[in-house]
Short mmCIF file of C-alpha atoms in Angstrom, two decimals:
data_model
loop_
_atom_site.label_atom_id
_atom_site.label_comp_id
_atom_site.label_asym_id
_atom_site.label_seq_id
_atom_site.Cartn_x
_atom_site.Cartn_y
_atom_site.Cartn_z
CA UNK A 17 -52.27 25.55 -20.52
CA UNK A 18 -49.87 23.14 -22.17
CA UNK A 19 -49.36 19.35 -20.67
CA UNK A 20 -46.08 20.66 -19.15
CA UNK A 21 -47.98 23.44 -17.09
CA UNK A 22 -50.93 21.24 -16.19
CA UNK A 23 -48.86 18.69 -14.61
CA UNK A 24 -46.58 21.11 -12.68
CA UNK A 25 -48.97 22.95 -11.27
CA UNK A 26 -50.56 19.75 -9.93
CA UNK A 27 -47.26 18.68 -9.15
CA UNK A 28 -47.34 21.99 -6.84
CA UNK A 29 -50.08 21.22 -4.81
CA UNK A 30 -48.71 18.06 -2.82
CA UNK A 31 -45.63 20.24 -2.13
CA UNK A 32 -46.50 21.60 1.58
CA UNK A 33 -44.20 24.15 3.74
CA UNK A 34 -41.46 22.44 5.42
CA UNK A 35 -40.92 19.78 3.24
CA UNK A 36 -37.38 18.70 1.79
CA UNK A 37 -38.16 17.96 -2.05
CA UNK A 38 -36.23 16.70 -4.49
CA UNK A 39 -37.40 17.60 -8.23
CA UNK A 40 -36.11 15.89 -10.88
CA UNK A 41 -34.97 17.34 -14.15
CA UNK A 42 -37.67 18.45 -16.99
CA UNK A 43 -40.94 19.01 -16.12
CA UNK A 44 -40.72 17.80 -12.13
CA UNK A 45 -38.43 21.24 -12.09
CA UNK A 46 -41.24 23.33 -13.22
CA UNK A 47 -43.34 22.20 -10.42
CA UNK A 48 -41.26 24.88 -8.32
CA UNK A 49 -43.09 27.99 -10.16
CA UNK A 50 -46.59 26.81 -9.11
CA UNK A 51 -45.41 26.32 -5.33
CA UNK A 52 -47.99 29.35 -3.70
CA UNK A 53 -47.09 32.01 -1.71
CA UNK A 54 -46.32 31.81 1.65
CA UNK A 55 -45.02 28.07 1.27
CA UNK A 56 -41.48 27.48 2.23
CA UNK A 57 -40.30 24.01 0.28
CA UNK A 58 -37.19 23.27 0.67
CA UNK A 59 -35.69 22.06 -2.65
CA UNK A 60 -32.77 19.90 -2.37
CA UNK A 61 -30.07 18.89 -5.60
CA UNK A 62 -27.99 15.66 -5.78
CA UNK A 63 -25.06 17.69 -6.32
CA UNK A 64 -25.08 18.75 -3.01
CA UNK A 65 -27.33 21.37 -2.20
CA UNK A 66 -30.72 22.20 0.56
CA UNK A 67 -32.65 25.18 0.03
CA UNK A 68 -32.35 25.89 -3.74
CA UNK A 69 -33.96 29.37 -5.07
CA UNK A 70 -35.15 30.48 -8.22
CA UNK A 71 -32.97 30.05 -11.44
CA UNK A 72 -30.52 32.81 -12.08
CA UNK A 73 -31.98 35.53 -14.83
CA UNK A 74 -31.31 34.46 -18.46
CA UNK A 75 -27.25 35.83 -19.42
CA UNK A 76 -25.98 35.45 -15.88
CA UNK A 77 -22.52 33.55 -15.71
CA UNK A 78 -22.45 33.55 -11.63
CA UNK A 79 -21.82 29.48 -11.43
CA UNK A 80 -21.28 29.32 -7.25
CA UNK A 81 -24.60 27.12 -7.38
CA UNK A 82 -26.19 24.86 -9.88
CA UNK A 83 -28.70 22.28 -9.64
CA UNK A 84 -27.97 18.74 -10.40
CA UNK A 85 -29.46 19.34 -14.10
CA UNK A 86 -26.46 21.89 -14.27
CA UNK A 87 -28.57 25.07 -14.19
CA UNK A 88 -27.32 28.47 -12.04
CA UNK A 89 -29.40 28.88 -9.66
CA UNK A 90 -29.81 31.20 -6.41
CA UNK A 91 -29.74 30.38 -2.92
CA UNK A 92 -32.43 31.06 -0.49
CA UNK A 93 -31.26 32.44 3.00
CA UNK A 94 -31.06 29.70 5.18
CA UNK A 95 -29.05 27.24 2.28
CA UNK A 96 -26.52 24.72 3.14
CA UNK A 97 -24.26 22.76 0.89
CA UNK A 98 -21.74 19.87 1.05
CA UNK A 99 -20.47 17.35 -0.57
CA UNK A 100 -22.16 14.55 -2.68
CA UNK A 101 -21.55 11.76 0.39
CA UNK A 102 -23.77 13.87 2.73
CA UNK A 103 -26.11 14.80 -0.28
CA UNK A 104 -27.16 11.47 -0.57
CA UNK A 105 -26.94 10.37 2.90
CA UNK A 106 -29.73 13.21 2.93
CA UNK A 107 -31.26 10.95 0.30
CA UNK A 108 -30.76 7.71 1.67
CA UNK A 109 -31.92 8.20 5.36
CA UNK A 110 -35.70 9.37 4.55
CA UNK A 111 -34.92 13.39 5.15
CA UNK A 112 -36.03 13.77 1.40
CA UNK A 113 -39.70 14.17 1.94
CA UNK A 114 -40.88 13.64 -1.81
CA UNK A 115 -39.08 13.35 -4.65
CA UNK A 116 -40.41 14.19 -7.86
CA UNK A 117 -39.39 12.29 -11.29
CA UNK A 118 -40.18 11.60 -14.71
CA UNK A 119 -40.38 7.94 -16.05
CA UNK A 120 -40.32 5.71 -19.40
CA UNK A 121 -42.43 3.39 -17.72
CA UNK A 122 -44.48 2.74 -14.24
CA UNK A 123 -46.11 -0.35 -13.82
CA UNK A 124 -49.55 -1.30 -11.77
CA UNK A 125 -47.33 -1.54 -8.24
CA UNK A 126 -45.11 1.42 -8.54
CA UNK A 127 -42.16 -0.18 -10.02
CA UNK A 128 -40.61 2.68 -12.38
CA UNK A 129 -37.84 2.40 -15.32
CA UNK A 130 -36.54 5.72 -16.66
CA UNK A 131 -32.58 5.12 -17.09
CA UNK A 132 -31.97 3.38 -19.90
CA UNK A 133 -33.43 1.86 -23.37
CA UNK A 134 -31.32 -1.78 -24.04
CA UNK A 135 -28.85 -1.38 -26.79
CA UNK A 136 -30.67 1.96 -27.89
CA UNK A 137 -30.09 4.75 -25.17
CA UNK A 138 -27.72 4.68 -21.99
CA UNK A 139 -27.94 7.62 -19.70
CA UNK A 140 -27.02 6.04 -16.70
CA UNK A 141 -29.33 6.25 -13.20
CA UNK A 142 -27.55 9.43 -12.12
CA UNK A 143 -29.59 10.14 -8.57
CA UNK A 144 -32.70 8.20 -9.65
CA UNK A 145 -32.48 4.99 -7.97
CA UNK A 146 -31.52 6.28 -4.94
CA UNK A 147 -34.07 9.03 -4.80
CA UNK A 148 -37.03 6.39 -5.57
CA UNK A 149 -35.43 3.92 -2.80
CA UNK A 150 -34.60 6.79 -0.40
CA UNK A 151 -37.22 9.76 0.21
CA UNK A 152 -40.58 8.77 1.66
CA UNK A 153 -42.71 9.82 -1.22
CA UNK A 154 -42.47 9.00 -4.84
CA UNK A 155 -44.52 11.08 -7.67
CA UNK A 156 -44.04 10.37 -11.14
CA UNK A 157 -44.70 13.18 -13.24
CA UNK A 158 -44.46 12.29 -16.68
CA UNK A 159 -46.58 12.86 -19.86
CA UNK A 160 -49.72 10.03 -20.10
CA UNK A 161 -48.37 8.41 -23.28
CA UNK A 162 -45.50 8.90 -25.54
CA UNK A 163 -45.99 8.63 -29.52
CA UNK A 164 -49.77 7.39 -28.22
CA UNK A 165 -48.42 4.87 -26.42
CA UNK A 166 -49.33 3.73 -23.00
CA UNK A 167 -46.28 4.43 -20.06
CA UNK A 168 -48.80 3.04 -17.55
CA UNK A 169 -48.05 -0.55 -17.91
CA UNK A 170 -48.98 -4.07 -16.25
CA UNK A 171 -45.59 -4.58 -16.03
CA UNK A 172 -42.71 -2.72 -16.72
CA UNK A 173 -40.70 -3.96 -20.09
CA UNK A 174 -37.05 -1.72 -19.63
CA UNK A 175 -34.90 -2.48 -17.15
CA UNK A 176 -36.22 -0.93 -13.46
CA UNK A 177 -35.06 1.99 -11.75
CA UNK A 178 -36.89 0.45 -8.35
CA UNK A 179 -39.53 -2.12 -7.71
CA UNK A 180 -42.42 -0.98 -5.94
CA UNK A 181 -41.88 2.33 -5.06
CA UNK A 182 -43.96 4.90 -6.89
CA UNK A 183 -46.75 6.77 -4.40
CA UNK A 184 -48.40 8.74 -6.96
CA UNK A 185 -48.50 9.09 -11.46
CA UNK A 186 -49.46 12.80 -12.09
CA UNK A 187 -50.00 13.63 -15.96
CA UNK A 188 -51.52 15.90 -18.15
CA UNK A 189 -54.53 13.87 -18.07
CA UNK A 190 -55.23 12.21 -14.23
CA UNK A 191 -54.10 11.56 -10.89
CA UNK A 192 -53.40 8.37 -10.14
CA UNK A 193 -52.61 6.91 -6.21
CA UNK A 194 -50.49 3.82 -6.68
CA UNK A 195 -50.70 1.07 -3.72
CA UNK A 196 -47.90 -1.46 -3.83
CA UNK A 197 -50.20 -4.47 -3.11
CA UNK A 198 -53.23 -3.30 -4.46
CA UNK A 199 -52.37 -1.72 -7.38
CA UNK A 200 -53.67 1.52 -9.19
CA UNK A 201 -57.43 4.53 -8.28
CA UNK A 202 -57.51 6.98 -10.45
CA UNK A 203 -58.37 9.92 -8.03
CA UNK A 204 -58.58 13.01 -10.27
CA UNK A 205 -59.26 13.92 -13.62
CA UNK A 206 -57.95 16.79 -15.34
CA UNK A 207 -60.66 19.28 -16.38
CA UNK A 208 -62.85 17.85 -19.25
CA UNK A 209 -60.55 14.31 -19.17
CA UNK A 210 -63.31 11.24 -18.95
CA UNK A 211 -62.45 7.94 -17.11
CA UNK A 212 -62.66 6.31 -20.26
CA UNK A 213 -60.01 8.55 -21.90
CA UNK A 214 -57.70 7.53 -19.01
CA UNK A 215 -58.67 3.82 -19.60
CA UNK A 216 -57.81 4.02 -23.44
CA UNK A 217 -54.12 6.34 -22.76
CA UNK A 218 -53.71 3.33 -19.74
CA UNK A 219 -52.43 -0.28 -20.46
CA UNK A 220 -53.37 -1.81 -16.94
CA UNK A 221 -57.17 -1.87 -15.52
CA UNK A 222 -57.27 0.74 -12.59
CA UNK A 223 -59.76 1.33 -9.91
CA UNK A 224 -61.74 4.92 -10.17
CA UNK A 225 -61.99 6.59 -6.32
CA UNK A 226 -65.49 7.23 -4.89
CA UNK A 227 -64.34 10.39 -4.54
CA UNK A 228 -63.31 11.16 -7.79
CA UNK A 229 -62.32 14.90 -8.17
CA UNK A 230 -60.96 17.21 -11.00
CA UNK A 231 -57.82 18.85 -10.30
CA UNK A 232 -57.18 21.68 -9.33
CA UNK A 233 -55.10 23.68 -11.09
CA UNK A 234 -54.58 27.49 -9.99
CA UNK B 27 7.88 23.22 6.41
CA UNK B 28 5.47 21.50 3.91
CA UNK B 29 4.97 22.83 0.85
CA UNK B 30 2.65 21.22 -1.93
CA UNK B 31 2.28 24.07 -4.36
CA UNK B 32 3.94 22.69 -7.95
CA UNK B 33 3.56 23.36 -11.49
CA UNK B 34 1.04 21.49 -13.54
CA UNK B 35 3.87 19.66 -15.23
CA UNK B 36 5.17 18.32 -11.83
CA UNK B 37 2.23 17.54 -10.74
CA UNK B 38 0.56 15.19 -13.73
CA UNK B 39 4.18 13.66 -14.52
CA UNK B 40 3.57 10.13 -13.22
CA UNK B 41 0.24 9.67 -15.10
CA UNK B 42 1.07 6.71 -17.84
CA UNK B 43 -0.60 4.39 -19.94
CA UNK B 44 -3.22 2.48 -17.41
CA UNK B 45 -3.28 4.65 -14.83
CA UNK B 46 -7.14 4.83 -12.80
CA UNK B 47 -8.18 8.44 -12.50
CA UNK B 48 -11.00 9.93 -10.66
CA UNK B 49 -12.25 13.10 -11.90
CA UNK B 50 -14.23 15.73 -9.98
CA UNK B 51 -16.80 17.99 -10.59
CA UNK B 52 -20.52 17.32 -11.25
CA UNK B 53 -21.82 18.05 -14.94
CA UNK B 54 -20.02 21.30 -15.83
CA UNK B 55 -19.78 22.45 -12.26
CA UNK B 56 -16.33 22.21 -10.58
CA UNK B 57 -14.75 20.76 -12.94
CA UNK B 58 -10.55 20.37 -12.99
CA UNK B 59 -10.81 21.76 -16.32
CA UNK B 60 -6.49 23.01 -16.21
CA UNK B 61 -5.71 19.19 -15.12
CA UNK B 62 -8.14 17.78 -17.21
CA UNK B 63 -6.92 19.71 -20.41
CA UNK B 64 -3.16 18.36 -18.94
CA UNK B 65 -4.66 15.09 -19.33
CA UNK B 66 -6.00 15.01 -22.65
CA UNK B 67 -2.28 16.59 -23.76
CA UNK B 68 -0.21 14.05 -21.81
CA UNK B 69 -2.29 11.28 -24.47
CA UNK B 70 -1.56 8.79 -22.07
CA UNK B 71 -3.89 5.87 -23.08
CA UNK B 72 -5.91 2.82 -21.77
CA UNK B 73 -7.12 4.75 -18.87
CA UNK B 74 -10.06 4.40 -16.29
CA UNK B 75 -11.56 6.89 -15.75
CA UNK B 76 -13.63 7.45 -12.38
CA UNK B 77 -16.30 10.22 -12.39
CA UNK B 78 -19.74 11.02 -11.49
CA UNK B 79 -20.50 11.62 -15.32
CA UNK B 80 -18.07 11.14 -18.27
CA UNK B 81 -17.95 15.11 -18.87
CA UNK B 82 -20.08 17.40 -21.61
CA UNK B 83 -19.05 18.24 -24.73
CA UNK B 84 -17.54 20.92 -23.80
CA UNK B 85 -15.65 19.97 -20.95
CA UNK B 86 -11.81 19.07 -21.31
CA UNK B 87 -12.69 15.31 -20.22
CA UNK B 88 -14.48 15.08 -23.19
CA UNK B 89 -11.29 15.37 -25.29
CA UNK B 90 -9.66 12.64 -23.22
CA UNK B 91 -12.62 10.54 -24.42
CA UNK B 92 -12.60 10.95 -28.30
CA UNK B 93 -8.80 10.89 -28.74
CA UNK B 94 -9.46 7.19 -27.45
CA UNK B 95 -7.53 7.28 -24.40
CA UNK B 96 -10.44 5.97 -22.02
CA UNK B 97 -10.62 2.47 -22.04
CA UNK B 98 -12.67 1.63 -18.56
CA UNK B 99 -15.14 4.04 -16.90
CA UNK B 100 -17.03 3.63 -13.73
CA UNK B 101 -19.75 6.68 -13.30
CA UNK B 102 -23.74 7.47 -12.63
CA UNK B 103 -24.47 9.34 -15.79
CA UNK B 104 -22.84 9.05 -19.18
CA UNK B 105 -25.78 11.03 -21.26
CA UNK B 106 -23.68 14.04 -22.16
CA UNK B 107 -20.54 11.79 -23.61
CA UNK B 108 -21.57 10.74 -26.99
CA UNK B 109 -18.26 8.69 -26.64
CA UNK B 110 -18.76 6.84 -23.02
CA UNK B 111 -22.51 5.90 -24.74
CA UNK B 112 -21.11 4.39 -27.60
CA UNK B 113 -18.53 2.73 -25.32
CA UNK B 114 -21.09 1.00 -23.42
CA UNK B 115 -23.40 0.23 -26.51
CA UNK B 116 -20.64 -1.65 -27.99
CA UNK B 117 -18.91 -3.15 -24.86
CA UNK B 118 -21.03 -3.19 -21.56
CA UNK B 119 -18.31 -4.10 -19.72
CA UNK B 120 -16.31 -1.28 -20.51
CA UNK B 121 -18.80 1.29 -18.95
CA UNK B 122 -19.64 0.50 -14.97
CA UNK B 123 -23.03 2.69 -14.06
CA UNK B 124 -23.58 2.92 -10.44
CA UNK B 125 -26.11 4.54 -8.63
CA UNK B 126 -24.69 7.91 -7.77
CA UNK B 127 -25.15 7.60 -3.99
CA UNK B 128 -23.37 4.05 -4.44
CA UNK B 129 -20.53 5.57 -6.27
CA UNK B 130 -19.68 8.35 -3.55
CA UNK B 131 -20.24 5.97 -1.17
CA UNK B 132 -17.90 3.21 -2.69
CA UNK B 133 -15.02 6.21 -3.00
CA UNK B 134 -15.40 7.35 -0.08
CA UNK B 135 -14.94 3.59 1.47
CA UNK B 136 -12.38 3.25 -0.50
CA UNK B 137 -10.60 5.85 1.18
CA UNK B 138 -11.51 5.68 4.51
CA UNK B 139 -10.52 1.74 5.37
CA UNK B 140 -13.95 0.03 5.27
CA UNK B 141 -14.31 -2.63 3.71
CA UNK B 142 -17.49 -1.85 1.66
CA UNK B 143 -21.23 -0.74 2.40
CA UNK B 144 -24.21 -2.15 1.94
CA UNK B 145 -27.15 -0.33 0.28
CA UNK B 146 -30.56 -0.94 -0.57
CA UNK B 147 -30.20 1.22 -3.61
CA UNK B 148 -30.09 -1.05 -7.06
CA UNK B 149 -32.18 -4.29 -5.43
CA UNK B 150 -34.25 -5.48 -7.97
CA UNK B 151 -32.21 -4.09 -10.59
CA UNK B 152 -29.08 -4.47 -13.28
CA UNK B 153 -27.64 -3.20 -10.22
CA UNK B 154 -27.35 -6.27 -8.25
CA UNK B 155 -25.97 -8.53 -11.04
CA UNK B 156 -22.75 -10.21 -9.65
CA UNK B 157 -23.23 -8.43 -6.13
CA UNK B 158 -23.75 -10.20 -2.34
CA UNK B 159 -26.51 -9.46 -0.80
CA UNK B 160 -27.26 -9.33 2.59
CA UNK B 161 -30.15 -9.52 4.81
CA UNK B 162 -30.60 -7.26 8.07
CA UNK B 163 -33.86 -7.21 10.15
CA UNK B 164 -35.56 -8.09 6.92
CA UNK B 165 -34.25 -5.72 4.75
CA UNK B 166 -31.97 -6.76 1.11
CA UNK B 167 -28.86 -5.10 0.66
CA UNK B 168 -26.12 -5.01 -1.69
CA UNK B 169 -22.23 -5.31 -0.43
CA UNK B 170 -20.76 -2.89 -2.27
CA UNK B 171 -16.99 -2.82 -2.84
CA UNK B 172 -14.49 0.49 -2.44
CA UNK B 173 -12.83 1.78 -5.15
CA UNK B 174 -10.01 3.59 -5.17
CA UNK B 175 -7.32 4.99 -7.93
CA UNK B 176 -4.38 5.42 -8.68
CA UNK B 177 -4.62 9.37 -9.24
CA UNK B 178 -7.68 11.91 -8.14
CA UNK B 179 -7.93 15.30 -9.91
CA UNK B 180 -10.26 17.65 -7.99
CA UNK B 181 -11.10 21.38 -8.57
CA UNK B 182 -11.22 23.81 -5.29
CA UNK B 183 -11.56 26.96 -5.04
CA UNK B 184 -8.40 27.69 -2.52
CA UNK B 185 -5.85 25.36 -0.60
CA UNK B 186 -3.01 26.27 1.01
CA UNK B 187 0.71 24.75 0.97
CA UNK B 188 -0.38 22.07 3.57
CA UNK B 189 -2.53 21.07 0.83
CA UNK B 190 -6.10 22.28 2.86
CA UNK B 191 -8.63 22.70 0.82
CA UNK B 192 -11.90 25.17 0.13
CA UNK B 193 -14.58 25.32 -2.00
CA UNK B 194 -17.23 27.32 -3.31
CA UNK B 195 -20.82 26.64 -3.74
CA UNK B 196 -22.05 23.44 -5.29
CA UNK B 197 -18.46 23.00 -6.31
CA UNK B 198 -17.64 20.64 -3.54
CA UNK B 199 -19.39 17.18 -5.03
CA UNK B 200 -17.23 15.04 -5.88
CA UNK B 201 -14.34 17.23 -4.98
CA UNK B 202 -14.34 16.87 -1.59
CA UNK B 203 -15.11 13.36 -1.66
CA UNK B 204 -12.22 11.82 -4.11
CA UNK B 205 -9.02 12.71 -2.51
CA UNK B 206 -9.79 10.47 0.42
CA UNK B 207 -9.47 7.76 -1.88
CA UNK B 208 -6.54 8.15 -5.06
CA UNK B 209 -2.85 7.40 -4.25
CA UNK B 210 -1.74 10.55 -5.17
CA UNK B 211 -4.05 13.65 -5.51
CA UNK B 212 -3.78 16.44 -7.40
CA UNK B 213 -5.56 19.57 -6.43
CA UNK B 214 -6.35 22.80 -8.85
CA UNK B 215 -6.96 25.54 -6.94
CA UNK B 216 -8.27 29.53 -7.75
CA UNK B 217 -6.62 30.87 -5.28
CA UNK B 218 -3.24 29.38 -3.29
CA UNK B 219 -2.24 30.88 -0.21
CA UNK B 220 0.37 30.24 2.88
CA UNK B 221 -0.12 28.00 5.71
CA UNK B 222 -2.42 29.76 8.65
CA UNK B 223 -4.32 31.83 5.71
CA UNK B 224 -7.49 29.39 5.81
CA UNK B 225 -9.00 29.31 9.02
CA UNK B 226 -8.96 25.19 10.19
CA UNK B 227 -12.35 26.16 10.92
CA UNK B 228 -12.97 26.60 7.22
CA UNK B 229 -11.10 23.49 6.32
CA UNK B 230 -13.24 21.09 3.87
CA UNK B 231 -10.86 18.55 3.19
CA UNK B 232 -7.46 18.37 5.22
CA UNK B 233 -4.03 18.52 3.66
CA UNK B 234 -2.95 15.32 4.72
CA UNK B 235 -5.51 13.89 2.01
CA UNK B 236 -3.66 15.94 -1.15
CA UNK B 237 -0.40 16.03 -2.19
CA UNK B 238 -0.03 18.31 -5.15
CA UNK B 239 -1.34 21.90 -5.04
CA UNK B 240 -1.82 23.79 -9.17
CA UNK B 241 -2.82 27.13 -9.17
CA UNK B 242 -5.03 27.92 -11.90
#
């Protein structure tokens, strides 16, 4: 299982029937795969879309619906859209459950960065900063480190998407619960990940749960 | 008897040098691809462009961009413009990013005679240089300004000759959203039928809000 799979599958689990969920593009997407049967999520897409379905199959050029990563995509019965005003008054009001991102950086309270690099890249926010502001749950879902470099940080060093607003870090290695007082537990551990591999791949001190687990992956 | 149905060359003629444009569509999807190729071959220059991204590299706005006729843009996400990322790398202030709920949200004030809104999206960040903000039962917010422009181009995917208009899909975005808030709007449309074809039930955005009609 590559680092991708591991943390959408995880990424999976916290996704429960009924919930509105917004996945952000890149791995976060994935997460829909792993979602078991039975499970109704309801996806929703910036561009103005609740109740996304799978992707269209590979060669298909029917464009009626795309996610807000541009990809076609199905409907599943039951599917509304409208415009981008009501998309992100979805967003805005709480009705997005949890949304699901990837970052450049999270610090020790939840404050996230993942929009641009000063003077190097520009992207723009697109949906993020409303996303992590608006819906009731934030997960990061990002790889641990990037070129072996920590993302978990004391303190965030690009310029922040939102301050204090990440829930939960999933990556290939840990799960980490993020309280915006408190600061960061380390509740899971990937299969055959030690604490002290998460402390080495982690800039900022965390606590470890009592109830430290290993994920569960299938 | 109203009739907004025109020819593309009609329609785009008052575009000039300076004009403010909003753009529909949301990556590739519902784009005004005909008006937006109009655009790029009118070469009128020093224009702002308005727009939830700055176009792909494929799109038609793209062209607009490196024949150097943009020289403002306010949008959420520039990363498929090589052109609008330069532009802000070399000149911040040339490049507005809002948050894309912001940026709806400031259109669609613009058009609907508010005075602004106030969000708690972009406290704490870039976002909030320069801005008022505002505190209500404990909570920041940002007063954020409308925008309007002086032309919208939007695709749908019918209107009629009151100027009604459809859409298909995910195609709606910013489409249904800009022409509350342009001077004069300019609508491409698949299909163009008579007045009474499309149900007022089915109605997205009335006619009164468009005032040219392109079939494409």
């Amino acid at each position: 299982m590559d680092k991708k799979e591991i943390i959408a599958r995880r990424v999976a689990k916290e996704l429960k029937n009924g919930d509105v969920v917004n996945l952000g593009i890149g791995t976060p997407t994935l997460a829909a795969n792993y979602v078991p049967e039975g499970v109704t999520v309801i996806f929703q897409s910036e561009n103005g879309m609740l109740g996304i379905g799978p992707a269209r199959e590979p060669g298909s050029t029917d464009d009626t619906y795309t996610n807000a990563g541009g990809a076609l995509i199905t409907a599943i019965p039951g599917a509304s859209v409208f415009d981008n005003t009501m998309s992100f008054a979805v967003i805005r009001s709480g009705r997005v459950k949890t949304a699901v991102l990837g970052a450049l950086e999270v610090d020790e309270f939840g404050s996230i960065a993942n929009w641009m690099i000063p003077k190097k890249s520009v992207n723009g926010m697109g949906g993020a900063m409303d996303l992590v502001v608006g819906a009731k749950r934030i997960i990061v879902a990002m790889e641990h480190t990037v070129k072996g470099k920590p993302k978990i940080l004391k303190k965030c060093t690009l310029p922040l998407t939102a301050a204090r607003e990440v829930d939960m870090i999933i990556t290939e290695l840990c799960v980490i619960e993020v309280d915006h007082e408190k600061g960061l537990t380390l509740t899971e551990l990937a299969p055959g990940v030690t604490v002290d591999e998460v402390r080495a791949a982690t800039e900022v001190p965390f606590k470890v749960s009592p109830d430290l687990k290993t994920m569960e992956l299938m | 008897m109203i009739n907004k149905v025109t020819t593309l060359d009609e329609a785009m003629k008052d575009i000039r040098d300076g004009s403010s444009i909003m753009v529909g569509g949301f990556l590739d999807s519902g784009r005004p691809d005909t008006l937006e190729r109009k655009l790029a071959d009118i070469g009128a220059r020093d224009l702002t462009i308005i727009s939830m991204c700055t176009g792909t590299e494929k799109s038609e706005l793209y062209r607009v961009f490196t024949q150097g006729q943009v020289s403002k843009v306010i949008a959420s996400y520039i990363r498929f413009n090589p052109v609008s990322i330069q532009m802000i790398l070399k000149d911040p202030k040339s490049v507005t990013l809002l948050p894309m709920g912001t940026l709806t949200e400031r259109i669609r004030a613009g058009g609907t005679g508010l005075g602004g809104i106030l969000t708690a999206v972009g406290v704490g960040t870039l976002v909030e240089e320069g801005k008022q903000k505002i505190n209500i039962d404990g909570r920041d917010y940002l007063l954020e300004l409308p925008i309007r422009a002086d032309f919208a181009i939007v695709h749908a995917y019918m209107a009629d000759e009151m100027g009604n208009l459809v859409f298909r899909g995910t195609k709606r975005n910013f489409n249904a959203v800009m022409p509350y808030s342009a001077d004069f709007v300019i609508a491409e449309a698949e299909h163009v039928v008579k007045a009474g074809e499309i149900s007022p039930d089915d109605v997205v955005v009335p006619g009164i809000f468009v005032d040219a009609v392109v079939k494409v």
